[in-house]
PDB file of C-alpha atoms in Angstrom:
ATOM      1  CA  UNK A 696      91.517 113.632  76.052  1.00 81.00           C
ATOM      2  CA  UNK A 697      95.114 112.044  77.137  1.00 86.00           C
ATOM      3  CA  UNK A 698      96.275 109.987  74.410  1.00 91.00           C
ATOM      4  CA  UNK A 699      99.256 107.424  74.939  1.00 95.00           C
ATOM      5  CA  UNK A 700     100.551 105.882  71.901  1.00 96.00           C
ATOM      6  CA  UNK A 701     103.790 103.390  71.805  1.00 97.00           C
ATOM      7  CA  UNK A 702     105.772 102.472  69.260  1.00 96.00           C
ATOM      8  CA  UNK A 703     106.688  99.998  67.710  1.00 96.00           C
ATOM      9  CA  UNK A 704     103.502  97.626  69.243  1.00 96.00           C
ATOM     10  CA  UNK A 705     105.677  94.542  68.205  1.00 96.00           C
ATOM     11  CA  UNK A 706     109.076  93.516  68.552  1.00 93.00           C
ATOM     12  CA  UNK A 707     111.163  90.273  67.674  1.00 94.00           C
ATOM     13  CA  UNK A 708     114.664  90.945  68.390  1.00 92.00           C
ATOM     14  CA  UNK A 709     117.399  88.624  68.926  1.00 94.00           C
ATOM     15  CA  UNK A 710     119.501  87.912  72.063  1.00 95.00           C
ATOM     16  CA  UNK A 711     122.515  90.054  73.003  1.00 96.00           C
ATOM     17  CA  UNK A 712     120.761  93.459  70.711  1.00 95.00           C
ATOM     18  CA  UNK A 713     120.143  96.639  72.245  1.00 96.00           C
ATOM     19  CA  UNK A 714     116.995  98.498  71.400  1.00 95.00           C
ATOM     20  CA  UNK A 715     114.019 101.214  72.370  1.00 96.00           C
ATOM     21  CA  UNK A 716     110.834 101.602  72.870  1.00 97.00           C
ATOM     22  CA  UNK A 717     108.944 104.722  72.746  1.00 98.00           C
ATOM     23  CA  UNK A 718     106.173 106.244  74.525  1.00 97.00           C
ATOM     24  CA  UNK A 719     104.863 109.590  73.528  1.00 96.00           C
ATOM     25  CA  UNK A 720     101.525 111.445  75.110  1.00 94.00           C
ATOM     26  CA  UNK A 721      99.451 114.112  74.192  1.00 92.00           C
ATOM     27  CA  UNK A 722      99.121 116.595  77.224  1.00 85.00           C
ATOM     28  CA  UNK A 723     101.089 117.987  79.826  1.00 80.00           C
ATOM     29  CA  UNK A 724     101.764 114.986  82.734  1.00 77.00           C
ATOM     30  CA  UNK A 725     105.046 114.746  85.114  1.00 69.00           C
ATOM     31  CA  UNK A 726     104.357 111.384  86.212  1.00 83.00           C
ATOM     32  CA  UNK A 727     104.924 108.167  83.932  1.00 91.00           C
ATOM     33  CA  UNK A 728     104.703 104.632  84.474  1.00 93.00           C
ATOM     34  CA  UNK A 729     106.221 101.498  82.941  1.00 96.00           C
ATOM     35  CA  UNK A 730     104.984  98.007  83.724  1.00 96.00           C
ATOM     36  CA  UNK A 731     105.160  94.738  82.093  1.00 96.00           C
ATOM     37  CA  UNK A 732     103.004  91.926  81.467  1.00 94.00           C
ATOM     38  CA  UNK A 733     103.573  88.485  81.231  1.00 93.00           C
ATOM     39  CA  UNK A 734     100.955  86.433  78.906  1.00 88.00           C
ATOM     40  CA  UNK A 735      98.252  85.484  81.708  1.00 84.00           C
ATOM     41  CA  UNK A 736      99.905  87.677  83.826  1.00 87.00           C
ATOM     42  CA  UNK A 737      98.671  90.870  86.002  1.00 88.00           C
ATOM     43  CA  UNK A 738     100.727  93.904  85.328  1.00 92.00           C
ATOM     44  CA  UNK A 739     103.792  94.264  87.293  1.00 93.00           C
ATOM     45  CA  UNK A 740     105.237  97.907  87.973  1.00 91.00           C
ATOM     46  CA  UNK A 741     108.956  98.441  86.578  1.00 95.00           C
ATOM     47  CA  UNK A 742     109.320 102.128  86.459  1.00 93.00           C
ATOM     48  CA  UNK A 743     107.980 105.385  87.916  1.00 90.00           C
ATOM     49  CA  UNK A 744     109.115 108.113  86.808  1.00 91.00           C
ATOM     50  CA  UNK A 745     108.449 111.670  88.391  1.00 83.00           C
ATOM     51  CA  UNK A 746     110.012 115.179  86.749  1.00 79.00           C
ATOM     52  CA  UNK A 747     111.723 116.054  83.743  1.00 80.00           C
ATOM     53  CA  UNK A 748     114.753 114.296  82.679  1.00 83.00           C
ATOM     54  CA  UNK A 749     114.434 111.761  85.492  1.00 87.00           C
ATOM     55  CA  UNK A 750     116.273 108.890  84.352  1.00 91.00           C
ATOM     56  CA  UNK A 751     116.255 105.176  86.341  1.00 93.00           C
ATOM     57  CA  UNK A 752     117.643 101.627  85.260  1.00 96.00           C
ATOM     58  CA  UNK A 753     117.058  98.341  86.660  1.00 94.00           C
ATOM     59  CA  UNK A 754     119.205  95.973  85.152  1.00 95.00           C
ATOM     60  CA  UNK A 755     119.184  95.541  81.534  1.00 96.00           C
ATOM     61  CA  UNK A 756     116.054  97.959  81.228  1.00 97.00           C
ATOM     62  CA  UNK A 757     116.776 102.047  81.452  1.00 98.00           C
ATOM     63  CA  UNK A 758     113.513 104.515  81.257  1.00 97.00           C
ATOM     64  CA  UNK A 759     113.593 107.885  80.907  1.00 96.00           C
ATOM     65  CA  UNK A 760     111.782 111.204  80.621  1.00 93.00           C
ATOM     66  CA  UNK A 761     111.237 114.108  78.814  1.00 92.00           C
ATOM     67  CA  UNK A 762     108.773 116.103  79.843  1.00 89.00           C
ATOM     68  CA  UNK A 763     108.796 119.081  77.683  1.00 90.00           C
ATOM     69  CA  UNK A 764     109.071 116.511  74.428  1.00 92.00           C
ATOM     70  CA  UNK A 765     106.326 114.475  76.027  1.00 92.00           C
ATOM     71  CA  UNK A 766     108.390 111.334  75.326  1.00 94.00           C
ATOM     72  CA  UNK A 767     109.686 108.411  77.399  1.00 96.00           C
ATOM     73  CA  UNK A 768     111.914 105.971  76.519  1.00 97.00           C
ATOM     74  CA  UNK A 769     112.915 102.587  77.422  1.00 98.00           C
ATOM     75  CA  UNK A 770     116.147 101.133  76.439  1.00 97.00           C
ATOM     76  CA  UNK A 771     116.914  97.197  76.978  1.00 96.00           C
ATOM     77  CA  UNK A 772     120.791  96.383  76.561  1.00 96.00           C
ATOM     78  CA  UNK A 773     122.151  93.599  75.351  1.00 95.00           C
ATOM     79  CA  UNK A 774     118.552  91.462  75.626  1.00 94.00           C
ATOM     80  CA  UNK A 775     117.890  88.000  77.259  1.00 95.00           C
ATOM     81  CA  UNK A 776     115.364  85.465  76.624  1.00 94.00           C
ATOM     82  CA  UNK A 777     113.988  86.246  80.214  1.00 95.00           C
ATOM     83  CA  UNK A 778     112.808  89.774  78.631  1.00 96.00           C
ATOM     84  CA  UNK A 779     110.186  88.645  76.549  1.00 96.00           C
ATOM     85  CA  UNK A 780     106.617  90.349  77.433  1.00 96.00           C
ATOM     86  CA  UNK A 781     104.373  92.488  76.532  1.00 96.00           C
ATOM     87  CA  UNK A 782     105.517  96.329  78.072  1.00 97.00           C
ATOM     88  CA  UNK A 783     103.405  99.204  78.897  1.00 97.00           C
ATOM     89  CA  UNK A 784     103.835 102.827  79.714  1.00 96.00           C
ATOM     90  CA  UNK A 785     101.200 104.851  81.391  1.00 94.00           C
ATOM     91  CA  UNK A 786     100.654 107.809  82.278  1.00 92.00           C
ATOM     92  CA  UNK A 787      98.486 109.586  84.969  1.00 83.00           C
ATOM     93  CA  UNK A 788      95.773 111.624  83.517  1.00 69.00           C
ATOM     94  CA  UNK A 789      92.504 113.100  85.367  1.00 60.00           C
ATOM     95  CA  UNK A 790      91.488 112.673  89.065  1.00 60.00           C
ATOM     96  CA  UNK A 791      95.215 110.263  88.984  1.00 64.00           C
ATOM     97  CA  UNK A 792      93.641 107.280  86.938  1.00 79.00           C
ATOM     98  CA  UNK A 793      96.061 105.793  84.730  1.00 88.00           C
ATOM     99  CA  UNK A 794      96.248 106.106  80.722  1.00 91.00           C
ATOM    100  CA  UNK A 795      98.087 103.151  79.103  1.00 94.00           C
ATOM    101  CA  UNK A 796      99.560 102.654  75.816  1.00 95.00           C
ATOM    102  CA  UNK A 797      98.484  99.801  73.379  1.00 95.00           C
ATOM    103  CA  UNK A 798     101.355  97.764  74.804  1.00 96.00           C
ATOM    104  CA  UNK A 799     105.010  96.902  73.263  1.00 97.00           C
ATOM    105  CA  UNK A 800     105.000  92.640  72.457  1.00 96.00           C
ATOM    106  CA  UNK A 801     108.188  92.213  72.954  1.00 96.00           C
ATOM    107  CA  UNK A 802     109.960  88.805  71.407  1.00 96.00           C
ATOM    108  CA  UNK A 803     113.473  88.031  71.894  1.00 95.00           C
ATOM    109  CA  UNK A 804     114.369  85.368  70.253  1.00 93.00           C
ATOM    110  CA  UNK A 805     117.851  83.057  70.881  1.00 86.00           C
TER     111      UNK A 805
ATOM    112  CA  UNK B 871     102.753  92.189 103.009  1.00 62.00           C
ATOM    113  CA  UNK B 872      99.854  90.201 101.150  1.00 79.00           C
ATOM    114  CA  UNK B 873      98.840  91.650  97.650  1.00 91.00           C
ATOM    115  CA  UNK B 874      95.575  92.623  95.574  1.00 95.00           C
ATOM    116  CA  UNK B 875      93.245  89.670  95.909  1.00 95.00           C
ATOM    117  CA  UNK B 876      90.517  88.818  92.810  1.00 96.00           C
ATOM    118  CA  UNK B 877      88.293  86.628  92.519  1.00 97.00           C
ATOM    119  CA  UNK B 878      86.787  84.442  90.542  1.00 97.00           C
ATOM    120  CA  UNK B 879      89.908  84.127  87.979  1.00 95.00           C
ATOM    121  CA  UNK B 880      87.803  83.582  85.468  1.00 96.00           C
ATOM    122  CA  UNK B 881      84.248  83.591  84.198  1.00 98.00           C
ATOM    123  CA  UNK B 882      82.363  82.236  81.284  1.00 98.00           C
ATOM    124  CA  UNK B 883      78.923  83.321  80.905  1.00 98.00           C
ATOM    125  CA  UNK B 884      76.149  83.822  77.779  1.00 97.00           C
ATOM    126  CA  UNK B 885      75.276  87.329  76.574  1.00 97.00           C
ATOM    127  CA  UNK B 886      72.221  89.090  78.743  1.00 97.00           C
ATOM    128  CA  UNK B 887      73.246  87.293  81.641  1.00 98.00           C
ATOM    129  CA  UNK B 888      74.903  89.244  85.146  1.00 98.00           C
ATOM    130  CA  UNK B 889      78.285  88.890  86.730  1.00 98.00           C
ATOM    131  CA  UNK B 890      80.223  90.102  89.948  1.00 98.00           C
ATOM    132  CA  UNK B 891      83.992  90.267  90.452  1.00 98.00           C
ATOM    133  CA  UNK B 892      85.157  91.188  93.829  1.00 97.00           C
ATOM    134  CA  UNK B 893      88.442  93.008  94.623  1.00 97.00           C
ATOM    135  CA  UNK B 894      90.213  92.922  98.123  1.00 96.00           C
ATOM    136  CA  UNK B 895      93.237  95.875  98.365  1.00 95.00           C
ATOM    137  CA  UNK B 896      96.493  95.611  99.888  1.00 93.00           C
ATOM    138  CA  UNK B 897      95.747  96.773 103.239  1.00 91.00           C
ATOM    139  CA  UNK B 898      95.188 100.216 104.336  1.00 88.00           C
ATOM    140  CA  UNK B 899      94.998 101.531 100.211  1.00 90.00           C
ATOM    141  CA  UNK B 900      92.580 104.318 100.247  1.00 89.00           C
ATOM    142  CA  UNK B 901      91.974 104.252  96.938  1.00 90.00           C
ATOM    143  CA  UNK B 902      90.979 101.513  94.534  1.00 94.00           C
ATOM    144  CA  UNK B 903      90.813 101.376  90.934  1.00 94.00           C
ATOM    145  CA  UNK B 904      88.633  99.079  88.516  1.00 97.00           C
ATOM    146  CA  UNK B 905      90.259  98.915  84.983  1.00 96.00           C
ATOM    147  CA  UNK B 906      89.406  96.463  81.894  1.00 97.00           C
ATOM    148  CA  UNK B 907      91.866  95.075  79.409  1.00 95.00           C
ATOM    149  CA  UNK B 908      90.740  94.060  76.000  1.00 95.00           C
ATOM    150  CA  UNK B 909      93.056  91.504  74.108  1.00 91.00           C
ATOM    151  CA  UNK B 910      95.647  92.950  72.772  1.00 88.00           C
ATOM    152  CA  UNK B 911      95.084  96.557  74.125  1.00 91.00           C
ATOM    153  CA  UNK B 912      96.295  98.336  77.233  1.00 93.00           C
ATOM    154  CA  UNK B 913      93.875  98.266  80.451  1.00 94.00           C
ATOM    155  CA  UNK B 914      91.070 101.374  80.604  1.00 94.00           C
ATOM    156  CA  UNK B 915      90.126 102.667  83.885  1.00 93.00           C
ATOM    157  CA  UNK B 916      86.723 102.478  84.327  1.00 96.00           C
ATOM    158  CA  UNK B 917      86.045 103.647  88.352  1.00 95.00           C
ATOM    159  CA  UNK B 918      88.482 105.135  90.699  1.00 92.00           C
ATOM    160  CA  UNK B 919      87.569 105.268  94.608  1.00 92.00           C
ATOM    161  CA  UNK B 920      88.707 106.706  97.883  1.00 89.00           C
ATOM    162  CA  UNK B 921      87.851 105.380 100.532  1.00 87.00           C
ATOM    163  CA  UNK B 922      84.137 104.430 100.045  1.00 85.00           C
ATOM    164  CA  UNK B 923      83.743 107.413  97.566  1.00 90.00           C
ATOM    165  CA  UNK B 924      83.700 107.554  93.828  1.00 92.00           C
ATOM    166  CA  UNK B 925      86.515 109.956  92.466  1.00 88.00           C
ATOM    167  CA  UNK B 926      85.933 109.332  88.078  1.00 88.00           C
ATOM    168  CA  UNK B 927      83.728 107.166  87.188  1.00 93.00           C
ATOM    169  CA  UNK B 928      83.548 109.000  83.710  1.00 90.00           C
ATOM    170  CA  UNK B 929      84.353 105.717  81.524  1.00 91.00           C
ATOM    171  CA  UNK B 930      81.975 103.365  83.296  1.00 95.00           C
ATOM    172  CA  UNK B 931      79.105 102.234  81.126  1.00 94.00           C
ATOM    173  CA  UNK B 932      76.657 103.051  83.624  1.00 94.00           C
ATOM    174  CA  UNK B 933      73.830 101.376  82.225  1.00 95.00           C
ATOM    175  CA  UNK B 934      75.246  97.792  82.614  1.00 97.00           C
ATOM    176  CA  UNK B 935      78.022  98.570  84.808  1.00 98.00           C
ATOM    177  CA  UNK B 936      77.972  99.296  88.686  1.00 97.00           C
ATOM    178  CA  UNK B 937      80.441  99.291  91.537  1.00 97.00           C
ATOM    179  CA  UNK B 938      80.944  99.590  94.714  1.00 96.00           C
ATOM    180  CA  UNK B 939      83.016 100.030  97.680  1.00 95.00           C
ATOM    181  CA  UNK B 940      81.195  99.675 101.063  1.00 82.00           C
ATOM    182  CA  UNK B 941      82.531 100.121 103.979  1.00 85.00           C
ATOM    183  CA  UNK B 942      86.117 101.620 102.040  1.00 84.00           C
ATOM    184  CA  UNK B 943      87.727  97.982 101.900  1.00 92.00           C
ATOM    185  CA  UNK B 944      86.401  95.489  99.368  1.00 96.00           C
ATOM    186  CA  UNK B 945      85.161  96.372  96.218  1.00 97.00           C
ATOM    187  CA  UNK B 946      82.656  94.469  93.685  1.00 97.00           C
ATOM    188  CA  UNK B 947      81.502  95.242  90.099  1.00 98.00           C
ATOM    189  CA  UNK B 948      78.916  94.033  88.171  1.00 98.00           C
ATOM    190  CA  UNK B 949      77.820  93.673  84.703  1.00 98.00           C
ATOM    191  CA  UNK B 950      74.141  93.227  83.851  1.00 97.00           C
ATOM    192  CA  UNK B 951      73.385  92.074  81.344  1.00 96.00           C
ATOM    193  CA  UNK B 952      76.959  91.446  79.508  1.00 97.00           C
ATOM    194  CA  UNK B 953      77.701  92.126  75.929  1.00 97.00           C
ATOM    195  CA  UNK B 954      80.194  90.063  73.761  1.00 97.00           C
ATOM    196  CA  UNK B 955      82.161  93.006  74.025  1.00 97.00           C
ATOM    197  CA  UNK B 956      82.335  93.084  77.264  1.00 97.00           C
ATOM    198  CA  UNK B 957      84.923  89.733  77.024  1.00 98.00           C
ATOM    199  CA  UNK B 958      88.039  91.053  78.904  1.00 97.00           C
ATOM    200  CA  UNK B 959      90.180  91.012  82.014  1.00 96.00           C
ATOM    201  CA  UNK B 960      89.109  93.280  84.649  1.00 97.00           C
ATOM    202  CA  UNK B 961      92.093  94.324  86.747  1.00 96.00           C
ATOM    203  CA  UNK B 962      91.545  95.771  90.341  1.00 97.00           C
ATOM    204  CA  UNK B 963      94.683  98.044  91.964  1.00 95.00           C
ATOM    205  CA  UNK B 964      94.929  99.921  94.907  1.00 92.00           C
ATOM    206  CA  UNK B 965      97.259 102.594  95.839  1.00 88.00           C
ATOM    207  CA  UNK B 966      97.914 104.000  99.378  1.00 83.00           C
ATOM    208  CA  UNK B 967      96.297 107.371  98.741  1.00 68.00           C
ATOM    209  CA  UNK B 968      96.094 109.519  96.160  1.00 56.00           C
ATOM    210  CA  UNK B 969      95.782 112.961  95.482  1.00 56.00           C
ATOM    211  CA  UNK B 970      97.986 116.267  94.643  1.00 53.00           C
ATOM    212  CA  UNK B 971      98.878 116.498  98.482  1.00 53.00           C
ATOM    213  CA  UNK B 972      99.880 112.977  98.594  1.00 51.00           C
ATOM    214  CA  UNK B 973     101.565 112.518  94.930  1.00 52.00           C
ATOM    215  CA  UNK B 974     104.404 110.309  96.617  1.00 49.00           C
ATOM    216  CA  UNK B 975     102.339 107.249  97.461  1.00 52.00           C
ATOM    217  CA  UNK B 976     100.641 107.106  94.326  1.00 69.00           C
ATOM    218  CA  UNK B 977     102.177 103.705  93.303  1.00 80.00           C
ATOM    219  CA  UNK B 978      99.073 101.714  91.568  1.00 87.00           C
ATOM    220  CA  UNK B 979     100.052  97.843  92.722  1.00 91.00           C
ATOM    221  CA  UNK B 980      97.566  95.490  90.540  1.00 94.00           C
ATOM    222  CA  UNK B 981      95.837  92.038  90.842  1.00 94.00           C
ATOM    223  CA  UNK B 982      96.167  89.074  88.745  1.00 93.00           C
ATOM    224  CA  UNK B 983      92.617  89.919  87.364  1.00 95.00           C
ATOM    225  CA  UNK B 984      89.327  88.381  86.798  1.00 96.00           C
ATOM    226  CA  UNK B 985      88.987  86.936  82.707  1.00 96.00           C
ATOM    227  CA  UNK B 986      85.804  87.041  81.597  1.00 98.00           C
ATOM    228  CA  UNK B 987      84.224  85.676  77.900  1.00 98.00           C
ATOM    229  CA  UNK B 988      80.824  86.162  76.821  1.00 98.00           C
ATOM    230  CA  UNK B 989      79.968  83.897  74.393  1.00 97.00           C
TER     231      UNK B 989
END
C-alpha cells in the first residue's frame, strides 16, 4: 500500500523566512503532485512533477524531486502573508488515482 | 474554459438517511475521479472512471456507497444510509485521459466540493 507522509503537518513561520516542507513515499512512483488548499477551498494544482531530479519554481515556491530517495521537497523563500494554506503533495499510485499526504498547515505570520 | 461543477455545496442530513452529489467535468475529461476529505486529513480516492467505466473502485464502501457515470459525462454518488463518519467533503476531478499511453494529460483539475455533516 502507497503511503505519503509530510512533514512537519504544521507550520507558523514569520514573514520574510525561508523554509521546507517534506514529502516522502513508500514505493516506487515518477510522478508527484503539489497542490494547495485554501480553508473552504477546493484544491488548486501548483506543481507536477515528472522524472528524477525534475526541479520547477513558481514564484516564491520551488518543488523538487528525488526519485531514487523517494523525497520531494518544497522550498518557500522569503514568505508572504499571501502564502498561508494548507499544502499537499500527492502522488499517483494504482490504476493513476492520487495518494495525498496529511497536508502541511501552513501559518505565516507578519 | 469552464471548470469542475458540484453540486449541492453543502448538505446536512441525520444518520440512516440517503444523499446524492452530482459532478459535471471540464469538458471532454475521460476520466473522473470521486475522492473524500476528512477534516484535517488529505482527500482519499474512492472511484476512478473512464469514460462510463469503473477503473478502481477498491476504496469505495460498497455497501453504502454507489456511483455512477452514465452516458461518460456527469457523474453522481450516493450514500445510503450515511454514518457520522461519513461527515466530509467529497471532491470530484477530472483529467483529460489517463493511462500509461497517455501519462502527459494526466493533470487531475478539482471542484470546489460538496460538504456534507451527519449529525
Amino acid at each position: 500500500e502507497l503511503k505519503v507522509e509530510q512533514n512537519p503537518l504544521f507550520l507558523s513561520m514569520q514573514e520574510g523566512k525561508n523554509y521546507t516542507i517534506y514529502c516522502n513515499y513508500s514505493t516506487t512512483s515518477d510522478r508527484l503532485y503539489w497542490y494547495r488548499q485554501d480553508p473552504g477551498k477546493s484544491l488548486e494544482s501548483l506543481f507536477v512533477l515528472l522524472s528524477n531530479g525534475a526541479v520547477k519554481q513558481e514564484g516564491r515556491l520551488m518543488a523538487s524531486l528525488d526519485t531514487k530517495a523517494r523525497l520531494s521537497t518544497l522550498h518557500i523563500t522569503a514568505a508572504v502573508h499571501d502564502l498561508s494554506a494548507t499544502y499537499f503533495c500527492a502522488v499517483e499510485g494504482g490504476a493513476d488515482g492520487l495518494t495525498f499526504g496529511k497536508g502541511t498547515h501552513l501559518i505565516i505570520q507578519p | 474554459e469552464a471548470g469542475v461543477a458540484q453540486s449541492p455545496r453543502y448538505k446536512i442530513i441525520e444518520k440512516r438517511q440517503s444523499v446524492a452529489f452530482w459532478c459535471n467535468p471540464i469538458s471532454g475529461h475521460a476520466t473522473l475521479y470521486w475522492y473524500q476529505q476528512i477534516l484535517g486529513q488529505g482527500p482519499k480516492l474512492l472511484i476512478q472512471f473512464q469514460n462510463n467505466g469503473v477503473v478502481d473502485d477498491s476504496q469505495l464502501p460498497k455497501d453504502r456507497f454507489s456511483a455512477e457515470r452514465l452516458k461518460g459525462v456527469d457523474s453522481t454518488l450516493k450514500i445510503q444510509p450515511a454514518k457520522l463518519e461519513d461527515s466530509a467533503v467529497y471532491l470530484c476531478a477530472s483529467s483529460l485521459i489517463a493511462g500509461v499511453l497517455f501519462r502527459a494529460n494526466y493533470e487531475q483539475y478539482f471542484g470546489p466540493g460538496t460538504r456534507l455533516t451527519v449529525t
